[in-house]
PDB file of C-alpha atoms and ligand atoms in Angstrom:
ATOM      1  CA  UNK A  28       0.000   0.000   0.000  1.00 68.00           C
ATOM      2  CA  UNK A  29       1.307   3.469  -1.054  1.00 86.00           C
ATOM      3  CA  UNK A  30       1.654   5.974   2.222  1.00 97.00           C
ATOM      4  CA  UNK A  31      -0.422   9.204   2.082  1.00 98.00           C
ATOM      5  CA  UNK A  32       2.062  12.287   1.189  1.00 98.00           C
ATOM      6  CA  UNK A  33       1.820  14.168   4.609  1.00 98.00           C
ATOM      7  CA  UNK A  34       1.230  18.145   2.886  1.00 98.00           C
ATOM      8  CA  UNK A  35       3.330  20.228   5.180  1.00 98.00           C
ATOM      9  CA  UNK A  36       3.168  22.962   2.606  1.00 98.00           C
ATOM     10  CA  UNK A  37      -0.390  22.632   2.101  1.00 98.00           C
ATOM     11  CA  UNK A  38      -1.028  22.644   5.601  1.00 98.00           C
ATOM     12  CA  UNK A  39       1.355  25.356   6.476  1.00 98.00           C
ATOM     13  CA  UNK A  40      -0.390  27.385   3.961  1.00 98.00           C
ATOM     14  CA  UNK A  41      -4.227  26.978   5.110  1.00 98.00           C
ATOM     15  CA  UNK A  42      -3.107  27.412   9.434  1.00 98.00           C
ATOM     16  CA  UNK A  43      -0.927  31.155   7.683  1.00 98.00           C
ATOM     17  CA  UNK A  44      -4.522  31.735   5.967  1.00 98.00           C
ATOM     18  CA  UNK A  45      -6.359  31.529   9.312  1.00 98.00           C
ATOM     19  CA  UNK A  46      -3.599  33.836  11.133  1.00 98.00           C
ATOM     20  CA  UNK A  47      -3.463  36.360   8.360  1.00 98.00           C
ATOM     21  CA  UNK A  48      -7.376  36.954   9.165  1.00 98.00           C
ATOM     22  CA  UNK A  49      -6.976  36.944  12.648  1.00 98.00           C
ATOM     23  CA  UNK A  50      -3.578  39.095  12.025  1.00 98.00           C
ATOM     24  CA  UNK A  51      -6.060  41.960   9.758  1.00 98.00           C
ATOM     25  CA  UNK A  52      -8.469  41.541  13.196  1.00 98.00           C
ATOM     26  CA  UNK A  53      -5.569  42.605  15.439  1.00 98.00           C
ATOM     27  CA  UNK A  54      -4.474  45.425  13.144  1.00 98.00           C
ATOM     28  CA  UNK A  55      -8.221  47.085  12.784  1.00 98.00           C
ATOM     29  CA  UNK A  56      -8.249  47.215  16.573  1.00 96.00           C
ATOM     30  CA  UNK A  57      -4.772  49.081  16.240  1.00 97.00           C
ATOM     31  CA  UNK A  58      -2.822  46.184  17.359  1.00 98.00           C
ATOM     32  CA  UNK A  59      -0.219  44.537  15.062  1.00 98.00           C
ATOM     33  CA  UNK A  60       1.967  41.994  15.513  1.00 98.00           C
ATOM     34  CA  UNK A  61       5.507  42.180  15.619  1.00 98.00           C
ATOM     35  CA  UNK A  62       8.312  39.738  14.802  1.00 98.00           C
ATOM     36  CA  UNK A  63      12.070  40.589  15.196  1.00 98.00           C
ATOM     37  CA  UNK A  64      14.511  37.984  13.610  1.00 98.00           C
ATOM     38  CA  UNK A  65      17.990  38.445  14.291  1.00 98.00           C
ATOM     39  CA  UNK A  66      20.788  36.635  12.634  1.00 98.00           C
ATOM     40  CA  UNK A  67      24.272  36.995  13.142  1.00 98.00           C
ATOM     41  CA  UNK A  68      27.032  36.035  10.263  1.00 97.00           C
ATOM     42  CA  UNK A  69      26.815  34.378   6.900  1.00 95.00           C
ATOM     43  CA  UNK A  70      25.422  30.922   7.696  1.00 94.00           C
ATOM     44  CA  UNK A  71      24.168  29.992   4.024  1.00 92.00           C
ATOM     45  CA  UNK A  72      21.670  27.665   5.393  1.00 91.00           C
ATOM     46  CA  UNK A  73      20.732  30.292   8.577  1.00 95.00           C
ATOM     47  CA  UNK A  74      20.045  32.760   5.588  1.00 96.00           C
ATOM     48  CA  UNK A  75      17.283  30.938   3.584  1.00 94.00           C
ATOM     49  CA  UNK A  76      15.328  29.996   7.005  1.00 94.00           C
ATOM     50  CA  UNK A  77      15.451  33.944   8.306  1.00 96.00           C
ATOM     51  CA  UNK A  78      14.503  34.811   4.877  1.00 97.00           C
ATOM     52  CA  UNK A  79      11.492  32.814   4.919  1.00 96.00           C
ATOM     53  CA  UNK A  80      10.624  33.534   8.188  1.00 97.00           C
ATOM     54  CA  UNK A  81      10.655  37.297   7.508  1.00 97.00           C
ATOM     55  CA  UNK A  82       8.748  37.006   4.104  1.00 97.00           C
ATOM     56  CA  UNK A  83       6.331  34.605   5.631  1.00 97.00           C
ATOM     57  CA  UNK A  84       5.795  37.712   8.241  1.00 98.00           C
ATOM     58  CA  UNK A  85       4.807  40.305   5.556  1.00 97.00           C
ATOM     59  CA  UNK A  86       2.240  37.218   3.859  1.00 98.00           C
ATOM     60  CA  UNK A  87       0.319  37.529   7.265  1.00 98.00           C
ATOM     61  CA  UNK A  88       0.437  40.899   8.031  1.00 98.00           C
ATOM     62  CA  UNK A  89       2.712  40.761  10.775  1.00 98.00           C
ATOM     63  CA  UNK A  90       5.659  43.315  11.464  1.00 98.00           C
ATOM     64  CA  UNK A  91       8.914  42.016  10.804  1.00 98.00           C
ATOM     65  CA  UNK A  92      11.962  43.449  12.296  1.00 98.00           C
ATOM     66  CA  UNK A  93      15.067  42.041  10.609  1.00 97.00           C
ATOM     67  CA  UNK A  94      18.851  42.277  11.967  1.00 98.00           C
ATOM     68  CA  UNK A  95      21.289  41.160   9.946  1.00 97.00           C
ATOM     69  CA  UNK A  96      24.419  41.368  12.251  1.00 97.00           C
ATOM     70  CA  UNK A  97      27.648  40.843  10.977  1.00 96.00           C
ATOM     71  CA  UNK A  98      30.138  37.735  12.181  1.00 96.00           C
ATOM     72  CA  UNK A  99      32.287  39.697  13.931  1.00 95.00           C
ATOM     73  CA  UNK A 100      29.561  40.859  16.306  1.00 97.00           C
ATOM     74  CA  UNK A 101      30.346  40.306  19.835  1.00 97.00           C
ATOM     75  CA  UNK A 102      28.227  38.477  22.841  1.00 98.00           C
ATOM     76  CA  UNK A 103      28.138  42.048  24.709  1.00 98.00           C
ATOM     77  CA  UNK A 104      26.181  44.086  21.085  1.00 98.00           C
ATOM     78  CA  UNK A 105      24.325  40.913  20.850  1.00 98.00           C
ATOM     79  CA  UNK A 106      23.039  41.234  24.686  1.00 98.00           C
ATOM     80  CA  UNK A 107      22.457  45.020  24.209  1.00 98.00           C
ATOM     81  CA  UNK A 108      20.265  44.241  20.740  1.00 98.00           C
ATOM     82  CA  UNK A 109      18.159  41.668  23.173  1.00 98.00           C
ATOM     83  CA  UNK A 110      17.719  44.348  25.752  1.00 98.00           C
ATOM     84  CA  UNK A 111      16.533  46.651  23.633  1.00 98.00           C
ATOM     85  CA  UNK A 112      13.948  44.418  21.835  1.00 99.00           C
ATOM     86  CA  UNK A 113      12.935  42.600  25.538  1.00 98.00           C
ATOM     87  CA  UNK A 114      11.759  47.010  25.576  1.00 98.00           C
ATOM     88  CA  UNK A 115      10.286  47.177  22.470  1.00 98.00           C
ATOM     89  CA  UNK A 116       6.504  47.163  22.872  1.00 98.00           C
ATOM     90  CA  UNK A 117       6.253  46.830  19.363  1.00 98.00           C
ATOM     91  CA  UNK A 118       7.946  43.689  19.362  1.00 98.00           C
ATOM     92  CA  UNK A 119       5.916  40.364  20.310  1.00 98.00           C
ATOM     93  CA  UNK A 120       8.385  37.776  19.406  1.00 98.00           C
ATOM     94  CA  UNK A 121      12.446  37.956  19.423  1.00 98.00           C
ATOM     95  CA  UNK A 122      13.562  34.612  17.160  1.00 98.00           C
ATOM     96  CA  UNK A 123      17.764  34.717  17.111  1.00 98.00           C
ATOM     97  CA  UNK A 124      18.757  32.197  14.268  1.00 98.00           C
ATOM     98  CA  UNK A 125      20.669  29.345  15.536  1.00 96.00           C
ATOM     99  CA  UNK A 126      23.957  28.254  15.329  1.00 95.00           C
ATOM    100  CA  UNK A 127      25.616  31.596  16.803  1.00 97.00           C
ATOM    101  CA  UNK A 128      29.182  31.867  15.298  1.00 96.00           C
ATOM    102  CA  UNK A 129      32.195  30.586  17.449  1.00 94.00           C
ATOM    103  CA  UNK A 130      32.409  33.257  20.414  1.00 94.00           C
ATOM    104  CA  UNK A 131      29.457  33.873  21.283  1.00 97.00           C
ATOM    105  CA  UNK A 132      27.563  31.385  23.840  1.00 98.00           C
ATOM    106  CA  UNK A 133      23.640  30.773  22.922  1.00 97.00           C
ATOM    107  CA  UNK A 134      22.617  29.765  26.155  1.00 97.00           C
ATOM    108  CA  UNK A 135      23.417  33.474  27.367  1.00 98.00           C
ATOM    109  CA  UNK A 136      21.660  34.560  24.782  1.00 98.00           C
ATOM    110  CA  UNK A 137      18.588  32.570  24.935  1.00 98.00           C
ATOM    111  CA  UNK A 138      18.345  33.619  28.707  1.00 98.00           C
ATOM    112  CA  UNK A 139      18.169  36.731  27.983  1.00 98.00           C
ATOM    113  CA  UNK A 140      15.664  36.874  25.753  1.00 98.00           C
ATOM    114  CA  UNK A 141      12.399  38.060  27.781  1.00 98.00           C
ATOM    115  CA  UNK A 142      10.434  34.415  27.551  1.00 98.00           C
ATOM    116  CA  UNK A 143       6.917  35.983  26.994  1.00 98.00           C
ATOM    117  CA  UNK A 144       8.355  37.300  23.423  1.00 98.00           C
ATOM    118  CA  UNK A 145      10.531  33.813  23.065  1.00 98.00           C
ATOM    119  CA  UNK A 146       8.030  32.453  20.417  1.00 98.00           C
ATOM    120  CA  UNK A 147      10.918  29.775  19.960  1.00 98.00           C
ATOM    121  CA  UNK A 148      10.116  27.950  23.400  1.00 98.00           C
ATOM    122  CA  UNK A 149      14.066  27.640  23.492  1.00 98.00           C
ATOM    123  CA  UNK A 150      14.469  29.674  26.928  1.00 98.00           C
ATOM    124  CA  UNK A 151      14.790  27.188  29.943  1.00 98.00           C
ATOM    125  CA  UNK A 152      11.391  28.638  31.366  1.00 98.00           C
ATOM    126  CA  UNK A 153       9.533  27.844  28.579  1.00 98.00           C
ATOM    127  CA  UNK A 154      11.244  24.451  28.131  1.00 98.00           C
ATOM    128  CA  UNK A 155      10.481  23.927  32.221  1.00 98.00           C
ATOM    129  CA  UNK A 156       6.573  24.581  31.644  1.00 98.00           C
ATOM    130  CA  UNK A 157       6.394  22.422  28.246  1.00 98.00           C
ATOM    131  CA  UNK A 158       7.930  19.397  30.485  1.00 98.00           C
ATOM    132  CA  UNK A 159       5.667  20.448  33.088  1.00 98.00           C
ATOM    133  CA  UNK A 160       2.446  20.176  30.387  1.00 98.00           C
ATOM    134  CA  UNK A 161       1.774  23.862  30.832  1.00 98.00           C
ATOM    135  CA  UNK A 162       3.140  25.544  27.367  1.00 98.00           C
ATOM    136  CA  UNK A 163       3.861  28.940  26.890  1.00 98.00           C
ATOM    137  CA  UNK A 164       5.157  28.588  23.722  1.00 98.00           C
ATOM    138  CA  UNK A 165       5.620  25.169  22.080  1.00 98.00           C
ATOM    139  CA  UNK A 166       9.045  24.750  19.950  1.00 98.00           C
ATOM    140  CA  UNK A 167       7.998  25.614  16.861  1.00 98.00           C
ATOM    141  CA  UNK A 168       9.548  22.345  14.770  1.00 98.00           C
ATOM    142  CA  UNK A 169       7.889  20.095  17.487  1.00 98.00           C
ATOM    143  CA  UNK A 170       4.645  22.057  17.257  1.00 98.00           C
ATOM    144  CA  UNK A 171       4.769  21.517  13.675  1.00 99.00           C
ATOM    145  CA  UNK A 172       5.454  17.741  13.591  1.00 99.00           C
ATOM    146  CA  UNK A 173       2.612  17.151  16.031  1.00 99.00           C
ATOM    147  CA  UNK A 174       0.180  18.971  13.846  1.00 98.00           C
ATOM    148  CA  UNK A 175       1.441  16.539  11.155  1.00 98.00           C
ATOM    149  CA  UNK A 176       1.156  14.063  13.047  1.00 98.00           C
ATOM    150  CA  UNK A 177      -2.998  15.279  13.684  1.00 98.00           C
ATOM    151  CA  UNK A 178      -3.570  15.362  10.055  1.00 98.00           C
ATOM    152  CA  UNK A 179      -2.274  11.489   9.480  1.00 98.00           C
ATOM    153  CA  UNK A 180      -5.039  10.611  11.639  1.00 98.00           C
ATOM    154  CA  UNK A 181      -2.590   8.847  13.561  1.00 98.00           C
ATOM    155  CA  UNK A 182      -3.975   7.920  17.281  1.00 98.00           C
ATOM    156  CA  UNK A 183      -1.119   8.510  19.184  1.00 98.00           C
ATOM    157  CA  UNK A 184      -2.412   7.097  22.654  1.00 98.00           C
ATOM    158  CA  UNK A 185      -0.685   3.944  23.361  1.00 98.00           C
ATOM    159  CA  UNK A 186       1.249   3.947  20.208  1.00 98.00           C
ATOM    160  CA  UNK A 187       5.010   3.483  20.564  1.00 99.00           C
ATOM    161  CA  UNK A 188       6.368   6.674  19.229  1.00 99.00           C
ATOM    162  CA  UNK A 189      10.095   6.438  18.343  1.00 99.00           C
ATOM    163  CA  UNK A 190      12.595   9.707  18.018  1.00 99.00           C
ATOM    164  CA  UNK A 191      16.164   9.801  16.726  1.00 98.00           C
ATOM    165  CA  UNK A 192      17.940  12.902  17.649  1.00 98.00           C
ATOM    166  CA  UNK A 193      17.783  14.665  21.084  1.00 98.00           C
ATOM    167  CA  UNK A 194      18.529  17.773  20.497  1.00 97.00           C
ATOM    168  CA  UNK A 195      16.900  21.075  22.434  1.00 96.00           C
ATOM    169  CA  UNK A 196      15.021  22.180  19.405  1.00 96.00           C
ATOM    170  CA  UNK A 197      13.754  18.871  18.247  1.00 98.00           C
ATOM    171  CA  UNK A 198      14.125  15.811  19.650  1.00 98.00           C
ATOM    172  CA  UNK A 199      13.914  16.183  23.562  1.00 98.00           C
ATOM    173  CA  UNK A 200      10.815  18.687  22.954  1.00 98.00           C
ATOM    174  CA  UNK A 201       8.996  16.400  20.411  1.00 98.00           C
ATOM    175  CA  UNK A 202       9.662  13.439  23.129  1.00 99.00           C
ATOM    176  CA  UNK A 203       7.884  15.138  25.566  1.00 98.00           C
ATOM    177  CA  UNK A 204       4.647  16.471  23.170  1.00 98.00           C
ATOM    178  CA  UNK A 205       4.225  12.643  22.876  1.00 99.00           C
ATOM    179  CA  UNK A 206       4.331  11.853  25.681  1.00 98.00           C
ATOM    180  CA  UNK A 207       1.693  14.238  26.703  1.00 98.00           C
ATOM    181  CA  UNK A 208      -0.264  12.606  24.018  1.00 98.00           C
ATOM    182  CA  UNK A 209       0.220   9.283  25.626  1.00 98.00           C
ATOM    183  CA  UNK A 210       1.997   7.453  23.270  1.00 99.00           C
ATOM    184  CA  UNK A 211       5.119   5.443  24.738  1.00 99.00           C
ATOM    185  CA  UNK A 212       8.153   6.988  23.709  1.00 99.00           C
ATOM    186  CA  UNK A 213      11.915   5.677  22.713  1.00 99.00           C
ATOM    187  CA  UNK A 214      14.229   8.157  22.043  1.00 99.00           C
ATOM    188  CA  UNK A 215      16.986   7.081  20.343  1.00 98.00           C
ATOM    189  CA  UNK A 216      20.608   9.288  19.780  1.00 98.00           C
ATOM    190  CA  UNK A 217      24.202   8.283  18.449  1.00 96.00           C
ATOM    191  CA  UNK A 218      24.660   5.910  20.938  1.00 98.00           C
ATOM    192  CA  UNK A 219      21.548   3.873  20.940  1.00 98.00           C
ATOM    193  CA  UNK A 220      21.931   0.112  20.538  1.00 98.00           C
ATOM    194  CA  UNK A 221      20.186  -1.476  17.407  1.00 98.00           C
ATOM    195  CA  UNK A 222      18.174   1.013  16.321  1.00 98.00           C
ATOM    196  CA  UNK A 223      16.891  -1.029  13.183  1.00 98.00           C
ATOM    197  CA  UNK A 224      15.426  -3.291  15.860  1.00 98.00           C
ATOM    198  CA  UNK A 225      13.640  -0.384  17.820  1.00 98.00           C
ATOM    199  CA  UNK A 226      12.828   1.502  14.902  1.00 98.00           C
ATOM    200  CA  UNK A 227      10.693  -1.813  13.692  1.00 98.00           C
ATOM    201  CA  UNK A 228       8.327  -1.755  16.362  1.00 98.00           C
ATOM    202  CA  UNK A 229       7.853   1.820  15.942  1.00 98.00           C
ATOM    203  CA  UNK A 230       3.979   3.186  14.788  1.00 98.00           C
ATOM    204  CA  UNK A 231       5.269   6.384  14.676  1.00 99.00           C
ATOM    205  CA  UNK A 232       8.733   7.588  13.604  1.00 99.00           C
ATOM    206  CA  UNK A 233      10.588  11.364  13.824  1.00 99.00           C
ATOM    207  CA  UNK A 234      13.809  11.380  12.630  1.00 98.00           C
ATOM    208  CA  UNK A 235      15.619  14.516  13.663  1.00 98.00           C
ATOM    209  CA  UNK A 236      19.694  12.934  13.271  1.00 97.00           C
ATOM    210  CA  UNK A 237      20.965  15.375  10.706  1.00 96.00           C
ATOM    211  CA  UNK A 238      21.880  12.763   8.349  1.00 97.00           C
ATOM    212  CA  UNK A 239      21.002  11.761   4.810  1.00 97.00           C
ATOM    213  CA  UNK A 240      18.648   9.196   4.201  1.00 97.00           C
ATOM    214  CA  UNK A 241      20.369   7.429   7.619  1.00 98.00           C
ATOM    215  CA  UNK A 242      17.157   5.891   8.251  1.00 98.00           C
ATOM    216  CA  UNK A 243      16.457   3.248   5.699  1.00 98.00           C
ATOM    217  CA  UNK A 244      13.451   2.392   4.191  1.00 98.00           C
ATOM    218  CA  UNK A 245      13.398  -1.752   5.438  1.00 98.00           C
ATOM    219  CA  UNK A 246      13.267  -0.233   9.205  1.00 98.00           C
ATOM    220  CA  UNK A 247      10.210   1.223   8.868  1.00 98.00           C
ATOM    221  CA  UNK A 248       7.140  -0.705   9.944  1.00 98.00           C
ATOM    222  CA  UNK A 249       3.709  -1.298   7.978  1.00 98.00           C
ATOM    223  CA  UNK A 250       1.636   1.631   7.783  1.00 98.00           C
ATOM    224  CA  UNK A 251       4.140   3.518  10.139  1.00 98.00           C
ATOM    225  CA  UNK A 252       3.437   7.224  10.427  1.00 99.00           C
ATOM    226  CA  UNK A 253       7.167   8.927   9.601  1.00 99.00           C
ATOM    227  CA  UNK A 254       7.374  12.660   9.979  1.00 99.00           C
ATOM    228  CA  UNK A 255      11.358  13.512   8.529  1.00 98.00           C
ATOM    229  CA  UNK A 256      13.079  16.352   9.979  1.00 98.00           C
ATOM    230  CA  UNK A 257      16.033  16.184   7.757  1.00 97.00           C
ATOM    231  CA  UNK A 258      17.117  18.782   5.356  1.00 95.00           C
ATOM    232  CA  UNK A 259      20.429  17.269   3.956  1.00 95.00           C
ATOM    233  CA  UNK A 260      22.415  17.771   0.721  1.00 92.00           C
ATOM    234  CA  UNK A 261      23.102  13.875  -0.734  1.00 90.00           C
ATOM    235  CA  UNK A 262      26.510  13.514  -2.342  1.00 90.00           C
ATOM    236  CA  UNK A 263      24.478  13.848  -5.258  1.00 92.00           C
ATOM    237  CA  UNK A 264      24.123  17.294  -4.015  1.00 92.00           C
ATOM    238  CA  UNK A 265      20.015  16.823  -3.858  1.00 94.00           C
ATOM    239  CA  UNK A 266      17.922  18.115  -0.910  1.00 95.00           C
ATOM    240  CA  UNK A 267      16.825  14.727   1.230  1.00 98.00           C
ATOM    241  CA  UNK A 268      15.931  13.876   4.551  1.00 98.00           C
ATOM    242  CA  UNK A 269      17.164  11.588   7.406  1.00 98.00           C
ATOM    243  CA  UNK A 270      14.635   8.671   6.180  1.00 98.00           C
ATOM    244  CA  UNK A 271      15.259   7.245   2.946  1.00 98.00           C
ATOM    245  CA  UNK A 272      11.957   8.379   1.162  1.00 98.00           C
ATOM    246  CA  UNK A 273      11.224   5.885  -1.572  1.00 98.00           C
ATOM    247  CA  UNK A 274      11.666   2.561   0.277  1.00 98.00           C
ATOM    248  CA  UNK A 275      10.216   4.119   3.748  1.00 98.00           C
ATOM    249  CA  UNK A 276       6.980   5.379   1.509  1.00 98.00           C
ATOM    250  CA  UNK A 277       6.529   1.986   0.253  1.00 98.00           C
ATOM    251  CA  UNK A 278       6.148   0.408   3.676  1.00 98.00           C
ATOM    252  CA  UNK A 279       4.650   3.696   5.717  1.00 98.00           C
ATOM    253  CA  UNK A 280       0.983   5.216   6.486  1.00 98.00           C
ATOM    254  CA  UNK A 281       1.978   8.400   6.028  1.00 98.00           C
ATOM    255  CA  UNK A 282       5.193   9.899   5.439  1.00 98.00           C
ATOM    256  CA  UNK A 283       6.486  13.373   5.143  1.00 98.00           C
ATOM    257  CA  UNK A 284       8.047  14.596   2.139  1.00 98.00           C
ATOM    258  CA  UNK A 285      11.592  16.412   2.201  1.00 98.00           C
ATOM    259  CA  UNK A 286      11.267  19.516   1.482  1.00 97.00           C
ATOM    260  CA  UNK A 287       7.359  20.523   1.444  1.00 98.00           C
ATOM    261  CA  UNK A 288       7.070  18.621   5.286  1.00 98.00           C
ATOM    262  CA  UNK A 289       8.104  19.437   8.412  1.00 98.00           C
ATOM    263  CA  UNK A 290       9.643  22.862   6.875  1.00 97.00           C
ATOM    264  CA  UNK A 291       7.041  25.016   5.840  1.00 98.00           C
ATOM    265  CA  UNK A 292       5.128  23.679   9.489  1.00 98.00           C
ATOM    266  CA  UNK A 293       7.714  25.111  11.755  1.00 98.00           C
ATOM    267  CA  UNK A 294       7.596  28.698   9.857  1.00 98.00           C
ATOM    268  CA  UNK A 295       3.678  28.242  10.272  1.00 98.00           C
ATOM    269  CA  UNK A 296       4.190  27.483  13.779  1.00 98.00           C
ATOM    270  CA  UNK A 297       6.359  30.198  14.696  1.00 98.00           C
ATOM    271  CA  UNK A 298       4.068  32.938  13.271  1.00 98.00           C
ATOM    272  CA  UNK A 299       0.861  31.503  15.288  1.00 98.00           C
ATOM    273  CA  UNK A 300       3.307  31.853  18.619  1.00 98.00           C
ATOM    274  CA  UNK A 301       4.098  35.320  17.588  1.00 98.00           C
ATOM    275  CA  UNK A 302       0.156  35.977  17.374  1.00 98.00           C
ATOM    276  CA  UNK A 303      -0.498  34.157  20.613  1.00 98.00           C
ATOM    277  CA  UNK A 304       2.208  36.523  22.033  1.00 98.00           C
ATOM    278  CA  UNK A 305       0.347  39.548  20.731  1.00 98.00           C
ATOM    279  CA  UNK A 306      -3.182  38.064  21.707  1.00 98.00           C
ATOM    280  CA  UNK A 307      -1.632  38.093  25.535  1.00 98.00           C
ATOM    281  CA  UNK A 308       0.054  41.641  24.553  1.00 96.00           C
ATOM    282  CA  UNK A 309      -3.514  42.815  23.438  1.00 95.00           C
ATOM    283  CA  UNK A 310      -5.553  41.797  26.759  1.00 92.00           C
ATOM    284  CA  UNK A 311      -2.927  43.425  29.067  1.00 87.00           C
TER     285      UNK A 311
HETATM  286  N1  GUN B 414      18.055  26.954  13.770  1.00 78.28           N
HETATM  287  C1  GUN B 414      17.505  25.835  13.253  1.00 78.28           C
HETATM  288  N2  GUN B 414      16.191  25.780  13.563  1.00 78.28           N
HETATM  289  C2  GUN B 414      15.915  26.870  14.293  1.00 78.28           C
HETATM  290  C3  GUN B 414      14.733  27.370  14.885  1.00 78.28           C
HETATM  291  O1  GUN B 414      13.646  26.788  14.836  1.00 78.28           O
HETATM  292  N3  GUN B 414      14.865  28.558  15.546  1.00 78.28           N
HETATM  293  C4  GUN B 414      16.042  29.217  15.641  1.00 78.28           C
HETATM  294  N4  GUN B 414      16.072  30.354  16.329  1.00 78.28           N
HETATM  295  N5  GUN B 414      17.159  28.772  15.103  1.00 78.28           N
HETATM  296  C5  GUN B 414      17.090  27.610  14.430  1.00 78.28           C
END
């Protein structure tokens, strides 16, 4: 049986429709919200996201307040731009592009930012009340994948949910939305013994490893649901995923495609924190 193509892009597109309506509601009551995106150096890869997260501002109406800081910026300017944009009434959300070049230490960054207006869900007291099951803003890639995850149909509770990666922004986050959701989870990393073996039992897989096509396609297990983080030039120099699409597609439920999956979600997902921040700005 052929998996369903999960349509990230599609779906991205239709929850930016809804925000751009409620966006034009916010702005007729004088009220309109306000995303700064900072990114520091020439990361070619850190360039296309902030570019489509600013563009995808101006499609919904939003404000977007771009800083393009150069490499040689230092901790100290980058602590004084945060300051001033904790300040900035204007601003609902602060989003500063990860990796930060060599020098300058992201977890003093992320503290700093103010964590009503961290529409990332990266500062520790946001992290703390999404372990806790009391969100103030969900990461926006984990966010994404379980809205993916909705529109497979795939009933979570009980299921054994299996993530590779544990990274801050993905994995450990995603783990823990699961688990809310009461599926059993396994999260795997570098280390993890057999993961062919755990990956087989698996009804629903997220691959967030950073590697191309790592997971193959005779892992995955009948009518698996397999949401793909990935976003990895092949030697071949093509864009694919961590799951080897083809084979995994011929054995999943529903699969996400690389790109057009998880991508567009977590842009999606980041401007409907930004308007949650401004809903909360717009009732104080
Ligand atoms: N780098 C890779 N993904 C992300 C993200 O979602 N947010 C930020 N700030 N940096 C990233």
């Amino acid at each position: 049986m052929a998996a369903t193509i999960l349509d990230g892009k599609g779906l991205a597109q239709r929850i930016r429709t809804g925000l751009a309506t409620e966006a034009a509601a916010l702005v007729a009551g004088g009220v309109q919200p306000g995303l700064a995106v900072v990114l520091v150096g020439q990361d070619p890869a850190s360039q296309v996201y902030v570019r489509s997260k600013t563009r995808a501002c101006a499609e919904v109406g939003f404000r977007a307040f771009d800083y393009h800081l150069d490499a040689a910026t230092t901790e100290a300017d980058l602590l004084d731009l945060v300051a001033r944009l904790n300040a900035d009434a204007a601003v609902d959300g602060i989003l500063v592009q990860l990796p930060l070049p060599p020098g300058i230490d992201s977890r003093r960054i992320l503290l700093a930012i103010d964590p009503a207006k961290d529409v990332d869900g990266f500062h520790p007291d946001n992290l703390g009340r999404l372990l806790m099951g009391e969100p103030r803003f969900v990461p926006c890639t984990p966010f994404g994948i379980m809205k993916l995850i909705a529109e497979a149909g795939t009933q979570l509770a009980g299921a054994h949910a299996v993530v590779i990666g544990r990274s801050n922004i993905v994995g450990k986050p995603v783990a823990v939305l699961l688990t809310a959701a009461d599926a059993t989870v396994t999260l795997c990393h570098s280390k993890t013994r057999d993961l062919p073996a755990i990956i087989r039992s698996a009804d629903v897989v997220v691959a967030a490893i950073g590697r191309a096509e790592f997971v193959r396609g005779a892992w995955i297990n009948d009518g698996a649901t397999v949401i793909d983080v990935g976003m990895n030039r092949s030697p071949a120099g093509k864009l694919v995923g961590d799951v080897e699409f083809s084979a995994a597609a011929a054995r999943a439920g529903a699969i996400t495609p690389v790109p057009g999956g998880v991508g567009p979600m977590t842009i999606a997902m980041l401007l409907a924190n930004t308007l949650e921040s401004t809903r909360r700005r717009a009732r104080r």
